[in-house]
Amino acid sequence: MVNASAKDKNLAVVAVCDIWKNNKEKAAANCKKLFGTDVQQFKYSEDMLKMPELDAVMIGTGDFQHAKLLAEVVKAGKDCYCEKPMAIDVEDAKLARNAVLASSQVVQLGSQWVSDPIQLKVRDIIRSGRLGQITKIDQVWNDNEPRWHVPNDPDVAAIREEDTDWKRWLLGKPYVPFDPWKYFEFRIFRDYSGGITSQWMSHGAGLVHFYTDTAIPDSMVANGGIFGWPDIRQNPDTFQALATYDDAKFLYSYATNFANMFGDYTCIRGKEGTLFAHGGEGSSRWFFIPEHQNLPGGFDFYEGMKEAIKSGKAEIVTTEEYGMKLGPVNVNDNMPFHLNNWIDCMRNRNVVPNGNIHTGFWHSIASIMATQAYREGKKLYWDRTKEEIVDHPVII
C-alpha cells in the first residue's frame, strides 16, 4: 500500500515491528525490495515508538489488538493508520477513541471504501435526495471457501512458542496455552474476533453510516451458524444481521455465506428510487433506478435492467470521470485514495481524515452489537446516553 504512493507522496518505511522473528525479517526484506533501503527491526512496539524519525505507524495485527495498540501509538505522539475493525468490544472502542481525542494525532481507520471515488459518488446521489426517503439497505456479500482457515498453513507448522511472545500476543485476554492456530487464524476464534462481523460487516456498516450520515444502530438482531465449513472455527461461516436506525427510519440488512458465492449485491431502497450494485464489497457496478418505472422483468437484474438501461428508465452510475473502467466488479483493496487522504491530513493538521476516530467507533459498535446479538440469541439495543449495549429498548 505504501509503495503505491511512495513517489507521489514522498513516503518511506523506516522500521518494522513483529513479535515473531520470521514475520519481522520477511517484512524487512520486502521493504528492502520495494524501497531499496534497510529498515530497523523491532520485536516490541514500545521500542519502535521511541524512534524520533518515526512520524506515523500502520497497525495490521489481530482484531482484538487494534484498539490497545492504537491508544499506545497516539500516546507516544505518532500519527496512525489502523486496520479495521477498530475494536471488538465496547470498552476497548472507548479506550481507543478517548486516547485519540485526548491527543493531537491524525488517525485514519482502514475502512478504505469511504475514500473510494465510486462510493463518494453513491453518497452524493443519496444526499441529492433523488432516492427520497430511504427505508432499507441490503448488503449480501458472499464467498465459497473456508475463509481465514488454511488447513496446511506453513506458518502454523513452522512456529513454536519460543519463537514469539505468546503472553504479549494475548494482550490482556485470559491466558490459554499456546495455540498456533489461534495465533495465525484469530479471525475464526470467538475471543479474538467476531469473524464475519469484525472483518466484513465492519466495512458494510461503515458504508451505511457514510452513505446516510448516520452513526450507531439503535437495535440489532442476528442469526447464523457453522454450516458450510465444520472445521476448527468457532465463528459462523453463514451469518445475517438486521439493524434499525430509528431517527433516519430505515432497516439495514447484512448477510454473508461462505459456502455459496452467487448473487452478491448492495441495494439502497428509497421511496423515489433505488441504487443497486451488482457485486460485493467495493463494487464499481452501480445503477440508479427511479421508482414507478414499471420495469420489464420487475427487478430481475439481467432482463429487467438490460431493458431498463436500453429504454432510458434506469441509469448507469459510471466511474469514467475518475479514469476507471466500469468493467471490474470490485476495485482493489490497495487503491491509494484512503492512504493518500491520511497523508494529506497529516501534512495539513486541520483536516479530519475520511476514516476518522468517530467513524471507527461507529463501525466498531455496529459490528460488536451484531456479534453479541448472534452469540446471545436476542435483540439488543444501543443506549446513546450511557454508551452501552442493553437488552431492552431505550426510552429517551
mmCIF file of C-alpha atoms in Angstrom:
data_model
loop_
_atom_site.group_PDB
_atom_site.id
_atom_site.type_symbol
_atom_site.label_atom_id
_atom_site.label_comp_id
_atom_site.label_asym_id
_atom_site.label_seq_id
_atom_site.Cartn_x
_atom_site.Cartn_y
_atom_site.Cartn_z
ATOM 1 C CA MET A 1 0.000 0.000 0.000
ATOM 2 C CA VAL A 2 2.740 2.482 0.945
ATOM 3 C CA ASN A 3 4.697 1.603 -2.161
ATOM 4 C CA ALA A 4 1.805 2.667 -4.414
ATOM 5 C CA SER A 5 2.026 6.236 -3.081
ATOM 6 C CA ALA A 6 5.689 6.414 -2.074
ATOM 7 C CA LYS A 7 6.802 8.547 -5.016
ATOM 8 C CA ASP A 8 3.791 10.860 -5.257
ATOM 9 C CA LYS A 9 3.568 11.446 -1.513
ATOM 10 C CA ASN A 10 7.292 11.252 -0.631
ATOM 11 C CA LEU A 11 6.918 8.318 1.755
ATOM 12 C CA ALA A 12 9.443 5.928 3.241
ATOM 13 C CA VAL A 13 9.333 2.986 5.637
ATOM 14 C CA VAL A 14 11.898 3.301 8.437
ATOM 15 C CA ALA A 15 11.000 0.352 10.690
ATOM 16 C CA VAL A 16 9.003 -2.857 11.030
ATOM 17 C CA CYS A 17 7.770 -4.487 14.226
ATOM 18 C CA ASP A 18 6.600 -8.057 14.906
ATOM 19 C CA ILE A 19 6.956 -10.341 17.898
ATOM 20 C CA TRP A 20 7.613 -13.307 15.573
ATOM 21 C CA LYS A 21 11.134 -13.167 14.173
ATOM 22 C CA ASN A 22 10.203 -14.779 10.840
ATOM 23 C CA ASN A 23 7.476 -12.247 10.100
ATOM 24 C CA LYS A 24 9.684 -9.351 11.124
ATOM 25 C CA GLU A 25 12.513 -10.451 8.851
ATOM 26 C CA LYS A 26 10.145 -11.099 5.929
ATOM 27 C CA ALA A 27 8.680 -7.625 6.296
ATOM 28 C CA ALA A 28 12.140 -6.040 6.412
ATOM 29 C CA ALA A 29 13.213 -7.962 3.299
ATOM 30 C CA ASN A 30 10.066 -6.844 1.482
ATOM 31 C CA CYS A 31 10.782 -3.213 2.374
ATOM 32 C CA LYS A 32 14.315 -3.617 1.049
ATOM 33 C CA LYS A 33 12.892 -4.971 -2.199
ATOM 34 C CA LEU A 34 10.254 -2.260 -2.589
ATOM 35 C CA PHE A 35 12.149 0.803 -1.371
ATOM 36 C CA GLY A 36 15.794 -0.180 -1.744
ATOM 37 C CA THR A 37 16.703 0.676 1.832
ATOM 38 C CA ASP A 38 17.289 -1.240 5.044
ATOM 39 C CA VAL A 39 14.775 -0.675 7.826
ATOM 40 C CA GLN A 40 15.158 -1.100 11.562
ATOM 41 C CA GLN A 41 13.552 -4.189 13.072
ATOM 42 C CA PHE A 42 11.802 -4.309 16.438
ATOM 43 C CA LYS A 43 10.166 -7.068 18.447
ATOM 44 C CA TYR A 44 8.195 -4.754 20.726
ATOM 45 C CA SER A 45 6.211 -1.693 19.708
ATOM 46 C CA GLU A 46 7.269 0.455 22.665
ATOM 47 C CA ASP A 47 10.869 0.282 21.461
ATOM 48 C CA MET A 48 9.941 1.275 17.912
ATOM 49 C CA LEU A 49 7.814 4.184 19.152
ATOM 50 C CA LYS A 50 10.899 5.777 20.730
ATOM 51 C CA MET A 51 12.351 6.476 17.265
ATOM 52 C CA PRO A 52 12.474 10.273 16.780
ATOM 53 C CA GLU A 53 12.441 9.905 12.984
ATOM 54 C CA LEU A 54 9.212 7.888 13.072
ATOM 55 C CA ASP A 55 6.252 10.095 12.105
ATOM 56 C CA ALA A 56 3.444 7.571 11.824
ATOM 57 C CA VAL A 57 2.577 3.912 12.353
ATOM 58 C CA MET A 58 0.393 1.490 10.398
ATOM 59 C CA ILE A 59 -1.245 -1.214 12.538
ATOM 60 C CA GLY A 60 -2.018 -4.593 10.932
ATOM 61 C CA THR A 61 -2.485 -7.110 13.753
ATOM 62 C CA GLY A 62 -5.152 -9.312 15.353
ATOM 63 C CA ASP A 63 -8.628 -7.740 15.512
ATOM 64 C CA PHE A 64 -8.655 -7.716 19.324
ATOM 65 C CA GLN A 65 -5.277 -5.942 19.454
ATOM 66 C CA HIS A 66 -6.122 -2.900 17.316
ATOM 67 C CA ALA A 67 -7.674 -0.621 19.928
ATOM 68 C CA LYS A 68 -4.970 -1.025 22.568
ATOM 69 C CA LEU A 69 -2.173 -0.602 20.055
ATOM 70 C CA LEU A 70 -3.857 2.472 18.587
ATOM 71 C CA ALA A 71 -4.046 4.027 22.046
ATOM 72 C CA GLU A 72 -0.368 3.201 22.607
ATOM 73 C CA VAL A 73 0.680 4.795 19.311
ATOM 74 C CA VAL A 74 -1.112 8.113 19.787
ATOM 75 C CA LYS A 75 0.053 8.379 23.400
ATOM 76 C CA ALA A 76 3.608 8.098 22.039
ATOM 77 C CA GLY A 77 2.918 11.126 19.842
ATOM 78 C CA LYS A 78 2.720 9.303 16.499
ATOM 79 C CA ASP A 79 0.022 9.521 13.841
ATOM 80 C CA CYS A 80 -1.648 6.227 12.989
ATOM 81 C CA TYR A 81 -3.371 4.246 10.240
ATOM 82 C CA CYS A 82 -5.205 1.407 11.987
ATOM 83 C CA GLU A 83 -6.625 -1.660 10.307
ATOM 84 C CA LYS A 84 -10.339 -2.286 10.812
ATOM 85 C CA PRO A 85 -12.161 -3.210 12.979
ATOM 86 C CA MET A 86 -11.015 -0.618 15.453
ATOM 87 C CA ALA A 87 -12.258 -2.779 18.341
ATOM 88 C CA ILE A 88 -14.195 -5.962 19.092
ATOM 89 C CA ASP A 89 -15.577 -4.900 22.494
ATOM 90 C CA VAL A 90 -17.141 -1.670 23.719
ATOM 91 C CA GLU A 91 -14.588 -0.838 26.407
ATOM 92 C CA ASP A 92 -11.664 -1.136 24.002
ATOM 93 C CA ALA A 93 -13.532 1.025 21.493
ATOM 94 C CA LYS A 94 -13.935 3.718 24.161
ATOM 95 C CA LEU A 95 -10.283 3.337 25.176
ATOM 96 C CA ALA A 96 -9.066 3.968 21.621
ATOM 97 C CA ARG A 97 -11.494 6.819 20.962
ATOM 98 C CA ASN A 98 -10.662 8.614 24.196
ATOM 99 C CA ALA A 99 -6.913 8.248 23.639
ATOM 100 C CA VAL A 100 -7.149 9.688 20.130
ATOM 101 C CA LEU A 101 -9.405 12.581 21.161
ATOM 102 C CA ALA A 102 -7.046 13.421 24.032
ATOM 103 C CA SER A 103 -4.151 13.637 21.592
ATOM 104 C CA SER A 104 -3.330 15.852 18.629
ATOM 105 C CA GLN A 105 -2.557 12.889 16.379
ATOM 106 C CA VAL A 106 -4.062 12.245 12.951
ATOM 107 C CA VAL A 107 -5.740 8.825 12.839
ATOM 108 C CA GLN A 108 -7.197 7.020 9.839
ATOM 109 C CA LEU A 109 -9.200 3.815 10.314
ATOM 110 C CA GLY A 110 -8.626 1.354 7.487
ATOM 111 C CA SER A 111 -12.180 1.243 6.153
ATOM 112 C CA GLN A 112 -10.835 2.263 2.781
ATOM 113 C CA TRP A 113 -14.111 2.444 0.862
ATOM 114 C CA VAL A 114 -15.031 5.786 2.464
ATOM 115 C CA SER A 115 -12.295 7.364 0.313
ATOM 116 C CA ASP A 116 -13.227 5.494 -2.882
ATOM 117 C CA PRO A 117 -14.499 7.916 -5.593
ATOM 118 C CA ILE A 118 -17.179 5.411 -6.594
ATOM 119 C CA GLN A 119 -18.626 5.312 -3.079
ATOM 120 C CA LEU A 120 -18.362 9.102 -2.847
ATOM 121 C CA LYS A 121 -20.492 9.329 -5.995
ATOM 122 C CA VAL A 122 -23.074 6.982 -4.469
ATOM 123 C CA ARG A 123 -23.209 9.151 -1.354
ATOM 124 C CA ASP A 124 -23.638 12.283 -3.490
ATOM 125 C CA ILE A 125 -26.669 10.735 -5.202
ATOM 126 C CA ILE A 126 -28.196 9.835 -1.826
ATOM 127 C CA ARG A 127 -27.528 13.298 -0.428
ATOM 128 C CA SER A 128 -29.104 14.870 -3.512
ATOM 129 C CA GLY A 129 -32.463 13.425 -2.469
ATOM 130 C CA ARG A 130 -33.030 11.522 -5.724
ATOM 131 C CA LEU A 131 -33.885 8.354 -3.770
ATOM 132 C CA GLY A 132 -36.309 10.136 -1.485
ATOM 133 C CA GLN A 133 -36.714 8.673 1.984
ATOM 134 C CA ILE A 134 -34.508 5.598 2.354
ATOM 135 C CA THR A 135 -36.309 2.747 4.095
ATOM 136 C CA LYS A 136 -33.992 -0.265 3.612
ATOM 137 C CA ILE A 137 -30.365 -1.063 2.789
ATOM 138 C CA ASP A 138 -29.352 -4.615 1.886
ATOM 139 C CA GLN A 139 -25.782 -5.911 1.628
ATOM 140 C CA VAL A 140 -25.227 -9.514 0.520
ATOM 141 C CA TRP A 141 -21.505 -10.291 0.306
ATOM 142 C CA ASN A 142 -20.572 -13.956 -0.152
ATOM 143 C CA ASP A 143 -17.696 -16.299 -0.894
ATOM 144 C CA ASN A 144 -17.202 -20.051 -1.296
ATOM 145 C CA GLU A 145 -14.105 -21.041 0.646
ATOM 146 C CA PRO A 146 -13.178 -21.678 4.301
ATOM 147 C CA ARG A 147 -12.328 -18.035 4.890
ATOM 148 C CA TRP A 148 -9.450 -17.406 7.302
ATOM 149 C CA HIS A 149 -8.679 -21.112 7.800
ATOM 150 C CA VAL A 150 -5.857 -22.758 5.828
ATOM 151 C CA PRO A 151 -5.584 -26.425 6.891
ATOM 152 C CA ASN A 152 -1.971 -26.795 5.687
ATOM 153 C CA ASP A 153 -0.736 -23.310 6.565
ATOM 154 C CA PRO A 154 3.104 -23.470 6.568
ATOM 155 C CA ASP A 155 3.347 -20.677 9.158
ATOM 156 C CA VAL A 156 1.292 -22.702 11.624
ATOM 157 C CA ALA A 157 3.564 -25.686 11.081
ATOM 158 C CA ALA A 158 6.682 -23.553 11.453
ATOM 159 C CA ILE A 159 6.045 -21.523 14.584
ATOM 160 C CA ARG A 160 6.879 -22.632 18.134
ATOM 161 C CA GLU A 161 6.026 -20.843 21.370
ATOM 162 C CA GLU A 162 9.687 -19.954 21.950
ATOM 163 C CA ASP A 163 9.752 -18.183 18.558
ATOM 164 C CA THR A 164 7.374 -15.475 19.737
ATOM 165 C CA ASP A 165 5.890 -13.919 22.897
ATOM 166 C CA TRP A 166 2.550 -15.646 23.483
ATOM 167 C CA LYS A 167 1.581 -13.652 26.576
ATOM 168 C CA ARG A 168 2.286 -10.412 24.736
ATOM 169 C CA TRP A 169 0.195 -11.617 21.800
ATOM 170 C CA LEU A 170 -2.767 -12.255 24.116
ATOM 171 C CA LEU A 171 -2.588 -8.571 25.125
ATOM 172 C CA GLY A 172 -4.822 -8.828 28.173
ATOM 173 C CA LYS A 173 -7.015 -11.717 27.015
ATOM 174 C CA PRO A 174 -7.359 -14.614 29.510
ATOM 175 C CA TYR A 175 -4.352 -16.884 29.409
ATOM 176 C CA VAL A 176 -4.672 -20.118 27.436
ATOM 177 C CA PRO A 177 -1.890 -22.469 26.359
ATOM 178 C CA PHE A 178 -0.046 -21.529 23.181
ATOM 179 C CA ASP A 179 -2.057 -22.374 20.064
ATOM 180 C CA PRO A 180 -0.510 -21.604 16.653
ATOM 181 C CA TRP A 181 -3.940 -21.828 15.009
ATOM 182 C CA LYS A 182 -5.251 -19.013 17.191
ATOM 183 C CA TYR A 183 -2.057 -17.058 16.602
ATOM 184 C CA PHE A 184 -2.446 -17.045 12.822
ATOM 185 C CA GLU A 185 -6.158 -17.648 12.332
ATOM 186 C CA PHE A 186 -7.543 -15.414 15.087
ATOM 187 C CA ARG A 187 -10.472 -14.389 12.863
ATOM 188 C CA ILE A 188 -12.218 -17.753 13.325
ATOM 189 C CA PHE A 189 -11.961 -17.790 17.151
ATOM 190 C CA ARG A 190 -14.511 -16.108 19.417
ATOM 191 C CA ASP A 191 -12.112 -14.479 21.876
ATOM 192 C CA TYR A 192 -10.097 -12.700 19.212
ATOM 193 C CA SER A 193 -12.595 -11.664 16.525
ATOM 194 C CA GLY A 194 -16.232 -11.688 15.515
ATOM 195 C CA GLY A 195 -15.204 -13.196 12.194
ATOM 196 C CA ILE A 196 -17.695 -12.056 9.548
ATOM 197 C CA THR A 197 -18.902 -9.183 11.729
ATOM 198 C CA SER A 198 -15.429 -7.850 12.508
ATOM 199 C CA GLN A 199 -13.967 -8.373 9.052
ATOM 200 C CA TRP A 200 -16.744 -7.745 6.541
ATOM 201 C CA MET A 201 -19.723 -6.235 8.353
ATOM 202 C CA SER A 202 -17.467 -3.546 9.832
ATOM 203 C CA HIS A 203 -16.925 -2.390 6.227
ATOM 204 C CA GLY A 204 -20.619 -2.751 5.472
ATOM 205 C CA ALA A 205 -21.863 -0.805 8.493
ATOM 206 C CA GLY A 206 -19.201 1.836 7.907
ATOM 207 C CA LEU A 207 -20.508 2.346 4.377
ATOM 208 C CA VAL A 208 -24.104 2.569 5.596
ATOM 209 C CA HIS A 209 -23.077 5.310 8.025
ATOM 210 C CA PHE A 210 -21.105 7.019 5.244
ATOM 211 C CA TYR A 211 -23.988 6.906 2.751
ATOM 212 C CA THR A 212 -26.682 8.072 5.145
ATOM 213 C CA ASP A 213 -24.833 10.390 7.575
ATOM 214 C CA THR A 214 -25.845 8.169 10.488
ATOM 215 C CA ALA A 215 -23.847 6.545 13.269
ATOM 216 C CA ILE A 216 -24.600 3.592 15.552
ATOM 217 C CA PRO A 217 -27.690 1.338 15.079
ATOM 218 C CA ASP A 218 -30.468 1.643 17.637
ATOM 219 C CA SER A 219 -31.282 -2.075 17.604
ATOM 220 C CA MET A 220 -29.762 -5.304 16.295
ATOM 221 C CA VAL A 221 -30.753 -8.950 15.815
ATOM 222 C CA ALA A 222 -28.628 -11.675 14.215
ATOM 223 C CA ASN A 223 -28.545 -15.361 13.389
ATOM 224 C CA GLY A 224 -26.384 -17.889 11.576
ATOM 225 C CA GLY A 225 -24.088 -20.803 12.251
ATOM 226 C CA ILE A 226 -21.258 -23.043 11.079
ATOM 227 C CA PHE A 227 -22.973 -24.771 8.174
ATOM 228 C CA GLY A 228 -20.519 -24.919 5.266
ATOM 229 C CA TRP A 229 -17.142 -25.433 6.914
ATOM 230 C CA PRO A 230 -17.400 -27.540 10.116
ATOM 231 C CA ASP A 231 -13.697 -27.378 10.975
ATOM 232 C CA ILE A 232 -11.893 -25.810 13.944
ATOM 233 C CA ARG A 233 -13.706 -22.480 13.641
ATOM 234 C CA GLN A 234 -15.818 -21.019 16.432
ATOM 235 C CA ASN A 235 -17.248 -18.058 14.493
ATOM 236 C CA PRO A 236 -20.058 -18.611 11.956
ATOM 237 C CA ASP A 237 -19.484 -19.177 8.255
ATOM 238 C CA THR A 238 -23.085 -18.174 7.492
ATOM 239 C CA PHE A 239 -24.471 -15.028 9.097
ATOM 240 C CA GLN A 240 -27.226 -12.444 8.855
ATOM 241 C CA ALA A 241 -27.974 -9.327 10.892
ATOM 242 C CA LEU A 242 -30.812 -6.792 10.901
ATOM 243 C CA ALA A 243 -30.356 -3.329 12.394
ATOM 244 C CA THR A 244 -32.640 -0.320 12.741
ATOM 245 C CA TYR A 245 -31.683 3.336 12.633
ATOM 246 C CA ASP A 246 -34.633 4.938 14.343
ATOM 247 C CA ASP A 247 -34.046 8.645 13.639
ATOM 248 C CA ALA A 248 -33.337 8.020 9.956
ATOM 249 C CA LYS A 249 -36.150 5.448 9.842
ATOM 250 C CA PHE A 250 -34.549 2.650 7.848
ATOM 251 C CA LEU A 251 -33.700 -1.038 8.197
ATOM 252 C CA TYR A 252 -30.189 -2.330 7.478
ATOM 253 C CA SER A 253 -29.775 -5.964 6.425
ATOM 254 C CA TYR A 254 -26.337 -7.573 6.233
ATOM 255 C CA ALA A 255 -25.731 -11.185 5.072
ATOM 256 C CA THR A 256 -22.705 -13.355 4.266
ATOM 257 C CA ASN A 257 -22.447 -17.010 3.221
ATOM 258 C CA PHE A 258 -19.038 -18.688 2.886
ATOM 259 C CA ALA A 259 -20.443 -21.772 1.122
ATOM 260 C CA ASN A 260 -22.018 -20.121 -1.931
ATOM 261 C CA MET A 261 -20.837 -17.007 -3.756
ATOM 262 C CA PHE A 262 -23.774 -16.395 -6.117
ATOM 263 C CA GLY A 263 -25.535 -13.062 -6.293
ATOM 264 C CA ASP A 264 -23.501 -10.505 -4.328
ATOM 265 C CA TYR A 265 -25.167 -7.104 -4.269
ATOM 266 C CA THR A 266 -25.892 -3.914 -2.385
ATOM 267 C CA CYS A 267 -29.363 -2.382 -2.675
ATOM 268 C CA ILE A 268 -30.330 1.008 -1.259
ATOM 269 C CA ARG A 269 -34.101 1.454 -1.454
ATOM 270 C CA GLY A 270 -35.785 4.853 -1.297
ATOM 271 C CA LYS A 271 -39.403 5.863 -1.894
ATOM 272 C CA GLU A 272 -38.376 7.674 -5.095
ATOM 273 C CA GLY A 273 -35.634 5.426 -6.419
ATOM 274 C CA THR A 274 -33.128 2.617 -5.902
ATOM 275 C CA LEU A 275 -29.346 2.359 -6.054
ATOM 276 C CA PHE A 276 -28.229 -1.160 -6.917
ATOM 277 C CA ALA A 277 -24.676 -2.506 -7.006
ATOM 278 C CA HIS A 278 -24.036 -5.765 -8.816
ATOM 279 C CA GLY A 279 -21.127 -7.222 -6.836
ATOM 280 C CA GLY A 280 -19.803 -7.358 -3.310
ATOM 281 C CA GLU A 281 -17.743 -5.092 -1.117
ATOM 282 C CA GLY A 282 -16.258 -2.209 -3.121
ATOM 283 C CA SER A 283 -18.339 -2.912 -6.225
ATOM 284 C CA SER A 284 -17.912 -0.436 -9.080
ATOM 285 C CA ARG A 285 -21.101 -1.510 -10.905
ATOM 286 C CA TRP A 286 -23.829 0.794 -9.612
ATOM 287 C CA PHE A 287 -27.199 1.564 -11.205
ATOM 288 C CA PHE A 288 -29.863 4.134 -10.369
ATOM 289 C CA ILE A 289 -33.466 3.070 -10.994
ATOM 290 C CA PRO A 290 -36.246 5.639 -10.490
ATOM 291 C CA GLU A 291 -39.329 4.292 -8.763
ATOM 292 C CA HIS A 292 -42.655 3.758 -10.625
ATOM 293 C CA GLN A 293 -40.978 2.837 -13.917
ATOM 294 C CA ASN A 294 -42.787 -0.496 -14.387
ATOM 295 C CA LEU A 295 -39.556 -2.121 -15.485
ATOM 296 C CA PRO A 296 -39.852 -5.194 -17.751
ATOM 297 C CA GLY A 297 -38.931 -8.252 -15.794
ATOM 298 C CA GLY A 298 -39.513 -6.468 -12.485
ATOM 299 C CA PHE A 299 -36.257 -6.208 -10.612
ATOM 300 C CA ASP A 300 -34.650 -9.171 -12.339
ATOM 301 C CA PHE A 301 -31.135 -7.879 -12.845
ATOM 302 C CA TYR A 302 -30.233 -9.422 -16.193
ATOM 303 C CA GLU A 303 -33.515 -8.961 -18.079
ATOM 304 C CA GLY A 304 -35.175 -6.065 -16.310
ATOM 305 C CA MET A 305 -32.021 -3.967 -16.025
ATOM 306 C CA LYS A 306 -30.929 -4.641 -19.626
ATOM 307 C CA GLU A 307 -34.244 -3.369 -20.947
ATOM 308 C CA ALA A 308 -34.391 -0.531 -18.435
ATOM 309 C CA ILE A 309 -30.970 0.784 -19.461
ATOM 310 C CA LYS A 310 -31.854 0.447 -23.141
ATOM 311 C CA SER A 311 -35.123 2.356 -22.693
ATOM 312 C CA GLY A 312 -33.588 5.037 -20.506
ATOM 313 C CA LYS A 313 -35.675 4.098 -17.471
ATOM 314 C CA ALA A 314 -32.544 3.270 -15.443
ATOM 315 C CA GLU A 315 -29.155 4.911 -15.356
ATOM 316 C CA ILE A 316 -25.617 3.535 -15.098
ATOM 317 C CA VAL A 317 -23.657 5.296 -12.385
ATOM 318 C CA THR A 318 -20.393 5.461 -14.308
ATOM 319 C CA THR A 319 -16.876 5.801 -12.980
ATOM 320 C CA GLU A 320 -15.280 7.112 -16.174
ATOM 321 C CA GLU A 321 -14.812 10.585 -14.739
ATOM 322 C CA TYR A 322 -12.326 9.088 -12.277
ATOM 323 C CA GLY A 323 -10.273 7.411 -15.002
ATOM 324 C CA MET A 324 -11.612 3.930 -14.231
ATOM 325 C CA LYS A 325 -13.471 1.408 -16.340
ATOM 326 C CA LEU A 326 -16.870 0.113 -15.312
ATOM 327 C CA GLY A 327 -15.804 -3.483 -16.004
ATOM 328 C CA PRO A 328 -14.360 -4.755 -12.687
ATOM 329 C CA VAL A 329 -16.925 -5.896 -10.153
ATOM 330 C CA ASN A 330 -14.673 -4.870 -7.278
ATOM 331 C CA VAL A 331 -11.937 -2.239 -7.012
ATOM 332 C CA ASN A 332 -8.663 -3.407 -5.467
ATOM 333 C CA ASP A 333 -8.373 -3.096 -1.677
ATOM 334 C CA ASN A 334 -4.975 -1.436 -2.082
ATOM 335 C CA MET A 335 -6.189 1.526 -4.097
ATOM 336 C CA PRO A 336 -4.324 4.681 -2.968
ATOM 337 C CA PHE A 337 -7.220 7.019 -2.159
ATOM 338 C CA HIS A 338 -7.561 6.238 1.553
ATOM 339 C CA LEU A 339 -3.829 6.229 2.292
ATOM 340 C CA ASN A 340 -3.383 9.470 0.367
ATOM 341 C CA ASN A 341 -6.216 11.077 2.321
ATOM 342 C CA TRP A 342 -4.408 10.181 5.562
ATOM 343 C CA ILE A 343 -1.069 11.512 4.307
ATOM 344 C CA ASP A 344 -2.665 14.782 3.184
ATOM 345 C CA CYS A 345 -4.342 15.178 6.579
ATOM 346 C CA MET A 346 -1.058 14.540 8.405
ATOM 347 C CA ARG A 347 0.557 17.356 6.439
ATOM 348 C CA ASN A 348 -2.428 19.680 6.892
ATOM 349 C CA ARG A 349 -3.186 19.164 10.559
ATOM 350 C CA ASN A 350 -6.528 20.986 10.413
ATOM 351 C CA VAL A 351 -8.271 18.442 8.141
ATOM 352 C CA VAL A 352 -10.080 15.392 9.541
ATOM 353 C CA PRO A 353 -9.446 12.089 7.668
ATOM 354 C CA ASN A 354 -12.322 10.318 5.943
ATOM 355 C CA GLY A 355 -11.978 7.301 8.253
ATOM 356 C CA ASN A 356 -11.607 9.294 11.449
ATOM 357 C CA ILE A 357 -11.848 8.057 15.029
ATOM 358 C CA HIS A 358 -15.607 8.664 15.199
ATOM 359 C CA THR A 359 -16.334 6.553 12.101
ATOM 360 C CA GLY A 360 -14.102 3.864 13.634
ATOM 361 C CA PHE A 361 -16.064 3.946 16.876
ATOM 362 C CA TRP A 362 -19.368 3.742 14.993
ATOM 363 C CA HIS A 363 -18.425 0.760 12.807
ATOM 364 C CA SER A 364 -16.969 -0.993 15.844
ATOM 365 C CA ILE A 365 -20.142 -0.679 17.903
ATOM 366 C CA ALA A 366 -22.312 -1.832 14.982
ATOM 367 C CA SER A 367 -20.207 -4.962 14.448
ATOM 368 C CA ILE A 368 -19.925 -5.616 18.201
ATOM 369 C CA MET A 369 -23.725 -5.406 18.547
ATOM 370 C CA ALA A 370 -24.122 -7.900 15.690
ATOM 371 C CA THR A 371 -21.586 -10.302 17.208
ATOM 372 C CA GLN A 372 -23.218 -10.116 20.617
ATOM 373 C CA ALA A 373 -26.767 -10.466 19.229
ATOM 374 C CA TYR A 374 -25.729 -13.634 17.391
ATOM 375 C CA ARG A 375 -23.973 -15.146 20.399
ATOM 376 C CA GLU A 376 -26.700 -14.284 22.905
ATOM 377 C CA GLY A 377 -29.610 -15.047 20.582
ATOM 378 C CA LYS A 378 -31.597 -11.942 21.429
ATOM 379 C CA LYS A 379 -32.413 -8.461 20.242
ATOM 380 C CA LEU A 380 -30.015 -5.803 21.540
ATOM 381 C CA TYR A 381 -30.152 -2.013 21.744
ATOM 382 C CA TRP A 382 -27.656 0.827 21.971
ATOM 383 C CA ASP A 383 -28.035 3.271 24.854
ATOM 384 C CA ARG A 384 -26.653 6.506 23.405
ATOM 385 C CA THR A 385 -26.560 8.280 26.756
ATOM 386 C CA LYS A 386 -24.723 5.595 28.729
ATOM 387 C CA GLU A 387 -22.867 4.308 25.644
ATOM 388 C CA GLU A 388 -23.561 0.675 26.335
ATOM 389 C CA ILE A 389 -25.319 -2.285 24.718
ATOM 390 C CA VAL A 390 -28.532 -3.243 26.559
ATOM 391 C CA ASP A 391 -31.234 -5.876 26.110
ATOM 392 C CA HIS A 392 -34.236 -3.551 26.300
ATOM 393 C CA PRO A 393 -35.493 -0.576 24.292
ATOM 394 C CA VAL A 394 -34.034 2.738 25.378
ATOM 395 C CA ILE A 395 -36.571 5.403 26.364
ATOM 396 C CA ILE A 396 -35.314 8.947 25.751
#
